[in-house]
Coordinates of C-alpha atoms in Angstrom, one line a residue:
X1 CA 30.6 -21.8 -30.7
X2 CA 28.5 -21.3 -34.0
X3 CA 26.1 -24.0 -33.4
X4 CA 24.3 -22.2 -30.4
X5 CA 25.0 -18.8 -31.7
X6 CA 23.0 -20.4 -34.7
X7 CA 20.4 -23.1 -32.1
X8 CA 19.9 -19.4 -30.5
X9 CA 19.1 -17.5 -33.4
X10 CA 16.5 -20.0 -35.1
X11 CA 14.9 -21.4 -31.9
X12 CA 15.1 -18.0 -29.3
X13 CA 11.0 -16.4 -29.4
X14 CA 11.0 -13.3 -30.8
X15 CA 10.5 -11.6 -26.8
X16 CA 13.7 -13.4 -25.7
X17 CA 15.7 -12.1 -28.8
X18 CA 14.6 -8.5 -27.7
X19 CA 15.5 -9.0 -24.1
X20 CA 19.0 -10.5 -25.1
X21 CA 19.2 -6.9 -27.5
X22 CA 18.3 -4.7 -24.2
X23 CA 20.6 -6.6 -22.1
X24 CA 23.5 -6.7 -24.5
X25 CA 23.3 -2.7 -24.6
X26 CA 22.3 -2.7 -21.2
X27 CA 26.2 -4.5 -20.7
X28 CA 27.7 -1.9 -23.2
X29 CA 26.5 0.6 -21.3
X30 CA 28.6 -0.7 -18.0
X31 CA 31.5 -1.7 -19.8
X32 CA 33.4 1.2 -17.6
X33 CA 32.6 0.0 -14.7
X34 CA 34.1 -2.6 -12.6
X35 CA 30.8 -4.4 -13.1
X36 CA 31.0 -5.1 -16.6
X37 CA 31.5 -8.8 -16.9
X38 CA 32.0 -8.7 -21.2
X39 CA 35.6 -7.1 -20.3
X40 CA 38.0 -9.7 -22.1
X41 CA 35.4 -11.8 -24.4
X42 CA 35.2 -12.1 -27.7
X43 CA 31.9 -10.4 -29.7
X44 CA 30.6 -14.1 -29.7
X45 CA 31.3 -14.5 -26.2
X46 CA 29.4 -11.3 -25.4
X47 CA 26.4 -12.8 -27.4
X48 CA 26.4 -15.8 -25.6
X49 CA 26.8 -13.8 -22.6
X50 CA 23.8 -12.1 -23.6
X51 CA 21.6 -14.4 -24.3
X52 CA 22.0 -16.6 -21.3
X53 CA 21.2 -13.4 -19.1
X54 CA 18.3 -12.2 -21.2
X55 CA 17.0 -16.0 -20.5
X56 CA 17.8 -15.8 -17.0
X57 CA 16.1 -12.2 -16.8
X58 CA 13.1 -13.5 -18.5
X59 CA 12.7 -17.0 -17.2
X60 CA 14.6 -17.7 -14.1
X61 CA 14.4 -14.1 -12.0
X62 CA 10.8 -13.7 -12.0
X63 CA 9.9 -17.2 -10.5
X64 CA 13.6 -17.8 -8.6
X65 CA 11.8 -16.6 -4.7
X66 CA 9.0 -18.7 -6.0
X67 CA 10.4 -21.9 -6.8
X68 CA 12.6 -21.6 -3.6
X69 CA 9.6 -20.8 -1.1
X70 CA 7.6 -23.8 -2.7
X71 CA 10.8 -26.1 -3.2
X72 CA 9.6 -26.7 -6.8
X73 CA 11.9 -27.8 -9.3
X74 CA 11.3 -26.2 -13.1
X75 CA 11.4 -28.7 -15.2
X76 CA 9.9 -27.2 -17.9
X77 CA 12.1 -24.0 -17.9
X78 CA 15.0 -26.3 -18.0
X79 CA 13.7 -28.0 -21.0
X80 CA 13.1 -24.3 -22.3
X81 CA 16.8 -23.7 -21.7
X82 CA 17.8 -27.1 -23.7
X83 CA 16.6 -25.9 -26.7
X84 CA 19.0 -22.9 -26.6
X85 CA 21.5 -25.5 -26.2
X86 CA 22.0 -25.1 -22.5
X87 CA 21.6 -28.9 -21.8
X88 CA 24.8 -30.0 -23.2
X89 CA 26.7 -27.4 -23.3
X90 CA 30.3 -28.8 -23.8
X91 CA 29.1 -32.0 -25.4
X92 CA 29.8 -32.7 -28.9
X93 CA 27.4 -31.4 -31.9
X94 CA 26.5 -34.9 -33.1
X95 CA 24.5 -35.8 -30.0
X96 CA 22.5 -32.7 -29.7
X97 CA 25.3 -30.5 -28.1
X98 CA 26.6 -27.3 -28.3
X99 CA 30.1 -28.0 -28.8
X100 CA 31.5 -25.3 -26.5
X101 CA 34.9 -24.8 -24.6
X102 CA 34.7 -24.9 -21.0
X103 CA 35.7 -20.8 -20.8
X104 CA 32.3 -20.1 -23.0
X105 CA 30.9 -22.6 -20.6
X106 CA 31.5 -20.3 -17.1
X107 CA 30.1 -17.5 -19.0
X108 CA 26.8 -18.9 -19.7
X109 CA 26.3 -20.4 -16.5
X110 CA 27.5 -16.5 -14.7
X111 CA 24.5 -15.2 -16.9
X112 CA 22.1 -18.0 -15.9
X113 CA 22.9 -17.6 -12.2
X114 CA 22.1 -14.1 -12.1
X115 CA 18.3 -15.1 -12.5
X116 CA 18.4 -17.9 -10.3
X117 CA 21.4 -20.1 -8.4
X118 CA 20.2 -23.2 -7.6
X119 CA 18.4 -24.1 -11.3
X120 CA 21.3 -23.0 -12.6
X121 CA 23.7 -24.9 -10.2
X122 CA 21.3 -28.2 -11.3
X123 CA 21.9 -27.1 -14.8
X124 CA 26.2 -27.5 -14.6
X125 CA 25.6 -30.9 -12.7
X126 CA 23.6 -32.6 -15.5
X127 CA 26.0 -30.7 -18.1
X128 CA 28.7 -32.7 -16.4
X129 CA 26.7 -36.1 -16.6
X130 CA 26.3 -35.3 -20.4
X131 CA 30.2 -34.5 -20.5
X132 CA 31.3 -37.6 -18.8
X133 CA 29.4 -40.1 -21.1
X134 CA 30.3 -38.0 -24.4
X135 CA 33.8 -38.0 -23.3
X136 CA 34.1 -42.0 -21.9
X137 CA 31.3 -43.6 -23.0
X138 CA 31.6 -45.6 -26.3
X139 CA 29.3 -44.6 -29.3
X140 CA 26.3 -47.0 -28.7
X141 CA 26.0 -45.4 -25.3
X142 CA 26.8 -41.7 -26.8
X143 CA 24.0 -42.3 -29.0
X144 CA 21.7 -43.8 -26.6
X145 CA 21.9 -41.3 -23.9
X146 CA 23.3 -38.3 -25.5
X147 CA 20.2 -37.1 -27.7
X148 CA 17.9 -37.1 -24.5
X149 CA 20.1 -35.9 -22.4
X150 CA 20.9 -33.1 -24.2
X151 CA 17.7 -32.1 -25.1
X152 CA 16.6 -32.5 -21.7
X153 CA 13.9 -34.5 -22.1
X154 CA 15.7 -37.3 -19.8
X155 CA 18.0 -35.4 -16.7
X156 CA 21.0 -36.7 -15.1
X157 CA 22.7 -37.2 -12.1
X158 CA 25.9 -37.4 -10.5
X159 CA 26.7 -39.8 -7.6
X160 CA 29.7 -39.9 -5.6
X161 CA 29.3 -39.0 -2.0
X162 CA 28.1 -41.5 0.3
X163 CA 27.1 -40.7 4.0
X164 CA 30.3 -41.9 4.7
X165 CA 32.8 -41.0 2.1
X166 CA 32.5 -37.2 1.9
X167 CA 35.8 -35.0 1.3
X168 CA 37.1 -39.1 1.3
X169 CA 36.3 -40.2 -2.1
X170 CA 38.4 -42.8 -2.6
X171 CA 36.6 -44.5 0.8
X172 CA 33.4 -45.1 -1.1
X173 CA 32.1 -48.4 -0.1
X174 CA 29.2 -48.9 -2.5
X175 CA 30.1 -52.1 -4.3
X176 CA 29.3 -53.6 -8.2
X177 CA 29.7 -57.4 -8.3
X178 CA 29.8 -58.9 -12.4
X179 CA 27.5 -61.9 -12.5
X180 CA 26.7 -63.0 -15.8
X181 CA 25.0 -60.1 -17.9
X182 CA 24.7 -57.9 -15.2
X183 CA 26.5 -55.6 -12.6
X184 CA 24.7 -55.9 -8.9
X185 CA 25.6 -52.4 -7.0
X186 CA 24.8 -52.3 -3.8
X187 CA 25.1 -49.1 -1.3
X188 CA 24.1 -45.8 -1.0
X189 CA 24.7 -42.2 -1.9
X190 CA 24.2 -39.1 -0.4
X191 CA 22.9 -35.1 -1.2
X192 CA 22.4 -36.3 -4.5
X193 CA 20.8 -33.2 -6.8
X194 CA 18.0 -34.3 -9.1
X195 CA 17.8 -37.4 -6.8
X196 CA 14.2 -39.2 -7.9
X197 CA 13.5 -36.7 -10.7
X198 CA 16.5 -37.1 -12.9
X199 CA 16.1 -40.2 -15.2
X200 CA 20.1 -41.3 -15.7
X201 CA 22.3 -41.3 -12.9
X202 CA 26.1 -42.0 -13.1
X203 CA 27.0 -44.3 -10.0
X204 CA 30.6 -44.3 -9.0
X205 CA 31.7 -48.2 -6.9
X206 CA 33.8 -50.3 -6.1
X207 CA 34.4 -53.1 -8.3
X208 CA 37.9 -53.8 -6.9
X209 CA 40.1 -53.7 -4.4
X210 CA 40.3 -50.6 -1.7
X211 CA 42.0 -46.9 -3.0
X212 CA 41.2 -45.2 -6.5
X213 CA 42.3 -47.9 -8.7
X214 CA 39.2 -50.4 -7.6
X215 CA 36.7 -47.8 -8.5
X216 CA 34.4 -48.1 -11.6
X217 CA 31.7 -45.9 -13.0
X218 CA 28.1 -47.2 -14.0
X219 CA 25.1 -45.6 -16.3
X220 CA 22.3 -46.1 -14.3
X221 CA 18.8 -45.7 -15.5
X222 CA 15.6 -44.7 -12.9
X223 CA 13.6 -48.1 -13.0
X224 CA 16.1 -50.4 -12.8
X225 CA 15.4 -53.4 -10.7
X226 CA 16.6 -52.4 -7.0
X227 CA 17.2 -48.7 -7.7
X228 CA 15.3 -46.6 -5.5
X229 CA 15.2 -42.9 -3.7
X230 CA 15.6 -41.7 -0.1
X231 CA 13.4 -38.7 1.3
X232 CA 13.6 -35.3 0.0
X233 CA 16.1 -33.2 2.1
X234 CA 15.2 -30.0 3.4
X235 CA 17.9 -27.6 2.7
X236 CA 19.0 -24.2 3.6
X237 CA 19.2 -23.7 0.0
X238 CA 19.2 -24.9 -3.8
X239 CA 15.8 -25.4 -3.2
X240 CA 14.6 -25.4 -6.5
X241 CA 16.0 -29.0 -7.5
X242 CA 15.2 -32.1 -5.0
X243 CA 18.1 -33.7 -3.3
X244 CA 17.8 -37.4 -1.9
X245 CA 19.4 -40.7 -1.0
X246 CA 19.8 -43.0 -3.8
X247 CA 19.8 -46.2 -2.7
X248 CA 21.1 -49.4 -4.5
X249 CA 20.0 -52.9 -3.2
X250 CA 20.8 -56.0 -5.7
X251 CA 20.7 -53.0 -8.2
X252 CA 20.8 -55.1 -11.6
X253 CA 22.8 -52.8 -14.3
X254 CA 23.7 -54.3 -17.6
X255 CA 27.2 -54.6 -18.6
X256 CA 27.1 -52.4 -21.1
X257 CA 26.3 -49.9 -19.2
X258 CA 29.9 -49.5 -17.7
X259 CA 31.5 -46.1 -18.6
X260 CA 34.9 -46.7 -19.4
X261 CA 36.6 -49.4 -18.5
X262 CA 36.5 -51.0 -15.0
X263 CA 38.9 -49.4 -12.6
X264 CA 38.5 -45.8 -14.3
X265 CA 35.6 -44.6 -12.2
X266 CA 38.1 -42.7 -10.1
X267 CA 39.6 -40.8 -13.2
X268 CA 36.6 -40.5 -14.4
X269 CA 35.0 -38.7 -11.5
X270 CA 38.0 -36.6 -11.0
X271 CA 38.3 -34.9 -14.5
X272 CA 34.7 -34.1 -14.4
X273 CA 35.5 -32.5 -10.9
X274 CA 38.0 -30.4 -12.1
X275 CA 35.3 -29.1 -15.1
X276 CA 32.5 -29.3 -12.1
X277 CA 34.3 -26.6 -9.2
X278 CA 35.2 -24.3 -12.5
X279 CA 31.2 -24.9 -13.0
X280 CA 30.1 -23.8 -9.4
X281 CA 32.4 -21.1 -8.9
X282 CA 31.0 -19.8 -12.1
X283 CA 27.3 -19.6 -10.3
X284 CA 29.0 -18.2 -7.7
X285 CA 30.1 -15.3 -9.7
X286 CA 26.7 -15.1 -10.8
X287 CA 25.4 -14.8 -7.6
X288 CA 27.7 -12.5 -6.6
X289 CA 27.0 -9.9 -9.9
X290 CA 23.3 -10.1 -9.1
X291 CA 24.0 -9.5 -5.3
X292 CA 26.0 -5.9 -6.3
X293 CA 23.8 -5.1 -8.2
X294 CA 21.1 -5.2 -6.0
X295 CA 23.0 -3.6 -3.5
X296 CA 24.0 -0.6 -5.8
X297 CA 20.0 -0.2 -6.5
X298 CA 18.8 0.0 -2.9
X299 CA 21.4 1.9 -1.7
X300 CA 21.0 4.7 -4.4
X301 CA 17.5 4.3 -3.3
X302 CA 17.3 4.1 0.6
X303 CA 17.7 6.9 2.6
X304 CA 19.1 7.4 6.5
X305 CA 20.2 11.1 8.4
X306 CA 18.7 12.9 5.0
X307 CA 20.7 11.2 2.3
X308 CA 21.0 8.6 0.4
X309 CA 23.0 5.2 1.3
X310 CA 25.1 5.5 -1.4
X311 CA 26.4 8.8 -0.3
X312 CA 28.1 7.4 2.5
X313 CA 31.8 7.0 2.3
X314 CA 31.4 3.5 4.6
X315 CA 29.1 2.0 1.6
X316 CA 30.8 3.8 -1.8
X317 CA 34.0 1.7 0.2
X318 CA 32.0 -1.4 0.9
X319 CA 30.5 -1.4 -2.9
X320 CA 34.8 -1.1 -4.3
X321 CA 35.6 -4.0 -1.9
X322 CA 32.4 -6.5 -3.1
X323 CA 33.2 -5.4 -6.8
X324 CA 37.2 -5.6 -6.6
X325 CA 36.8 -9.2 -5.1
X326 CA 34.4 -10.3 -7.6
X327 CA 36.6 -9.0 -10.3
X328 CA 40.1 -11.1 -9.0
X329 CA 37.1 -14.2 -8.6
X330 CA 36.0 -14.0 -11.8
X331 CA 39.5 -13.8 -13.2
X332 CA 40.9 -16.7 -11.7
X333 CA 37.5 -18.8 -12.6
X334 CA 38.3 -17.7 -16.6
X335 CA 42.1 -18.4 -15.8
X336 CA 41.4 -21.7 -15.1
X337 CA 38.7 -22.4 -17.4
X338 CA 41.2 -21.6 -20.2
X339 CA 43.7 -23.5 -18.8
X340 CA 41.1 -26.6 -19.0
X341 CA 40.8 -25.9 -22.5
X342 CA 44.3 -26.2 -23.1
X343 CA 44.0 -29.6 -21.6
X344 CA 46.9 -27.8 -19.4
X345 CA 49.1 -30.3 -17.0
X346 CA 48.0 -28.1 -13.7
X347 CA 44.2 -27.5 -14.4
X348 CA 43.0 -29.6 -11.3
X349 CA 45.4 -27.3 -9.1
X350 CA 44.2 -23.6 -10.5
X351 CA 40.6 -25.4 -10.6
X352 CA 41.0 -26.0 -6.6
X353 CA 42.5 -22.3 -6.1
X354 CA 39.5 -20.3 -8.2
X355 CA 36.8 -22.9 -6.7
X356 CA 38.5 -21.5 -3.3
X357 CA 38.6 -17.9 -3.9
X358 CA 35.4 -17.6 -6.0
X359 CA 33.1 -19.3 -4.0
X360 CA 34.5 -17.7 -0.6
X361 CA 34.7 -14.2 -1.7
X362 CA 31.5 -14.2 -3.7
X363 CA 29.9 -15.7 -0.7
X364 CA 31.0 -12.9 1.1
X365 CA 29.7 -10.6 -1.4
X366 CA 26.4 -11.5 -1.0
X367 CA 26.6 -11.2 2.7
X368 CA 27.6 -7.9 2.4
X369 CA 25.1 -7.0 0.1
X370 CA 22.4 -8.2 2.7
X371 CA 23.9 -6.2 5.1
X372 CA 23.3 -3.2 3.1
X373 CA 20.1 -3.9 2.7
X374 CA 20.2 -3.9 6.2
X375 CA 16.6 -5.7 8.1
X376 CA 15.3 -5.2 4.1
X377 CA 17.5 -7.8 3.4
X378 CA 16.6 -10.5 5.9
X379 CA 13.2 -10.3 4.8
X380 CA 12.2 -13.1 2.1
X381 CA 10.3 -10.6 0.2
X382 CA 14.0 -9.3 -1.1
X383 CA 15.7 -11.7 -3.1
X384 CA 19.4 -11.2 -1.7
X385 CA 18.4 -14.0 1.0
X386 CA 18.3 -16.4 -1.6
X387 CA 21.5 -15.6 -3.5
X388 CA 23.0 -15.7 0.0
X389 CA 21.6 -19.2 1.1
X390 CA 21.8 -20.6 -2.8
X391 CA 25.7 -19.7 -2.8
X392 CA 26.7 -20.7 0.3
X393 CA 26.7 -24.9 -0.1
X394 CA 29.3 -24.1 -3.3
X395 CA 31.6 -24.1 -0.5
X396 CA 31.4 -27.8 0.5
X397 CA 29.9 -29.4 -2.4
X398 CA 32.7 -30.0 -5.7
X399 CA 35.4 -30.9 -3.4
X400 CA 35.4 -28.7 0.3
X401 CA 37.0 -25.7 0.4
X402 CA 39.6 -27.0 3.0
X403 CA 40.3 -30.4 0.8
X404 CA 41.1 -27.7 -2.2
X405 CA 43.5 -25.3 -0.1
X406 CA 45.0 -29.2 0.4
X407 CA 45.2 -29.8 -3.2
X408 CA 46.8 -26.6 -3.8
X409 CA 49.3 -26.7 -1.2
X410 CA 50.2 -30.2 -1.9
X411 CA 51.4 -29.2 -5.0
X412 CA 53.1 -25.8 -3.2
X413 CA 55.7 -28.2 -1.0
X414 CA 56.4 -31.7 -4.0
X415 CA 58.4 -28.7 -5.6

């Protein structure tokens, strides 16, 4: 945790290191509140904390309506964010990463997604591309890939759904056939972030037989000889990072660009799922802060029948409710974050149940907070319509919220 304590310090602009000052007294000041999301860190936790919300303040707030109205996708304030260390977050130092544990991890990606959701949500994806080839690939591939990707000067993407092989994973029917030197993939996949801007993309198919085991997992570079990009999507949300197609015919891939071994694709894509819904939920929480928080300032500041908002019993009720569920959210997120630390035996089940919980309840926390904004908050010139919109795919994407109350109680009736 050291090395971006250390990245920050020598690399942050003298303005940034100010903000992160304010906002670490400005989270001192709430720590007796139920707001105060430095309850239960360490001091370095709380400056990491710090300084990913005094870069989200500073970078990602200002622009975050923007870059959703005009569906732009920030490239350069990501790149900004790399050299804080945010582009590998949980990737080892020798590469270019940061070297932190996945509970350090939620934190900084809570701050970021106060200042804006769907950048941040990008940000966790491409963390987990960097993850997956740190932790499978083999060291000519670490050190090929790694140094870019970190740095973000190349971004990555992760590929597993197909149109149709959703919540079915182990369905997928795009295929890799070995001929000589080369891998040929053929297929498609779908809702793919970063699709035709990122510059790696790991490609999950089927080099064997049908289920899990004849799955395989491929490094797959933009420019390769059949690779190529459906239309940009129109979304509700997560506007501020292009989602497409990507689209594999006689797709040549080298051999050396298989991750792992063949057959481990499956694996592979499932351990960097359980990291991935810790990941989201964690922007969900952020989401969720920034939504109360809101809430708490217009309704101090709106009045109705001669008073205040806030004065109302109704909304001093509704503002306990929004706070006490993002409290037991954020708790199980950090529960299970620690517990994928510790490398612990039921991760992927506490994973599903905080993915569950966080992502519905914070979802509703936004919600409410819109509708204490009341017709305020369904105008675009609030920003609570975004965090609502933003948050509310974390439901499906990762794994869908019904396929994870499956996981869990799967695991509730093999006892």
């Amino acid at each position: 945790m050291a090395s971006l304590l250390t990245i920050a310090a020598r690399r942050a602009p003298a303005r940034l290191g100010r903000v992160a000052s304010i906002v670490s007294s400005q989270i001192r000041h709430r720590s007796t509140t139920p707001l105060d999301p430095s309850i239960g860190l360490t001091d370095d936790q709380k400056e990491l904390q710090s300084l990913a919300r005094a870069f989200a303040d500073k970078e990602f707030a200002p622009k975050m309506q923007e870059w959703d109205e005009n569906q732009h996708f920030p490239v350069d304030v990501l790149r900004r964010g790399a050299e804080l260390g945010f582009g590998g977050l949980y990737t080892r130092e020798d590469v270019g990463g940061s070297g932190l544990g996945r509970l350090d991890t939620s934190v900084v990606f809570e701050a970021l997604a106060t200042g804006d959701v769907s950048t941040t949500a990008y940000i966790t994806l491409h963390n987990m591309c960097s993850w997956m080839i740190d932790q499978f690939g083999n060291e000519e591939q670490r050190q090929r890939y790694l140094p870019q990707i970190t740095s973000m000067e190349r971004l990555a993407s992760y590929c597993l759904t197909e149109p149709g092989a959703g919540s079915d994973a182990a369905g997928l029917s795009t295929t890799a056939v070995k001929k000589g030197s080369h891998y040929v993939l053929n297929g498609s996949k779908a809702f793919i972030s970063g699709g035709g801007a990122s510059d790696v993309y790991l490609i999950i198919a089927r080099t064997g037989g049908p289920g899990p085991k004849g799955v395989s997992c491929f490094i797959v570079e933009k420019g390769f000889k059949g690779l190529s990009f459906g239309k940009k999507e129109t979304k509700l949300g997560w506007n501020s990072q292009p989602t497409t197609a990507v689209i594999m015919e006689d797709c040549e891939v080298p051999v050396e660009n298989l991750l792992g071994a063949e057959g481990q694709g499956f694996s592979i894509a499932m351990k960097g799922l359980n990291g991935s819904r810790i990941n989201i939920a964690s922007c969900s929480l952020g989401a969720a802060q920034a939504s109360i928080e809101a809430a708490i300032e217009h309704t101090k500041v709106r009045k109705q029948f001669g008073q205040a908002l806030a004065d109302f019993q109704n909304v001093q009720f509704k503002l306990a409710d929004m706070s006490t569920s993002l409290l037991s959210s954020r708790l199980m997120v950090r529960q299970a974050a620690t517990m994928l630390d510790q490398n612990h035996p039921n991760t992927a089940i506490f994973s599903a149940m905080a993915k569950v919980h966080a992502t519905d309840e914070c979802f509703k926390i936004c919600d409410d907070s819109l509708q204490l904004h009341g017709g305020y908050g369904y105008l675009k010139d609030y920003k609570i319509n975004v965090y609502f919109r933003d948050s509310r795919v974390h439901r499906i994407l990762g794994g869908a919220n019904e396929v994870m109350r499956l996981v869990t109680s799967r695991a509730l009736l093999s006892e």
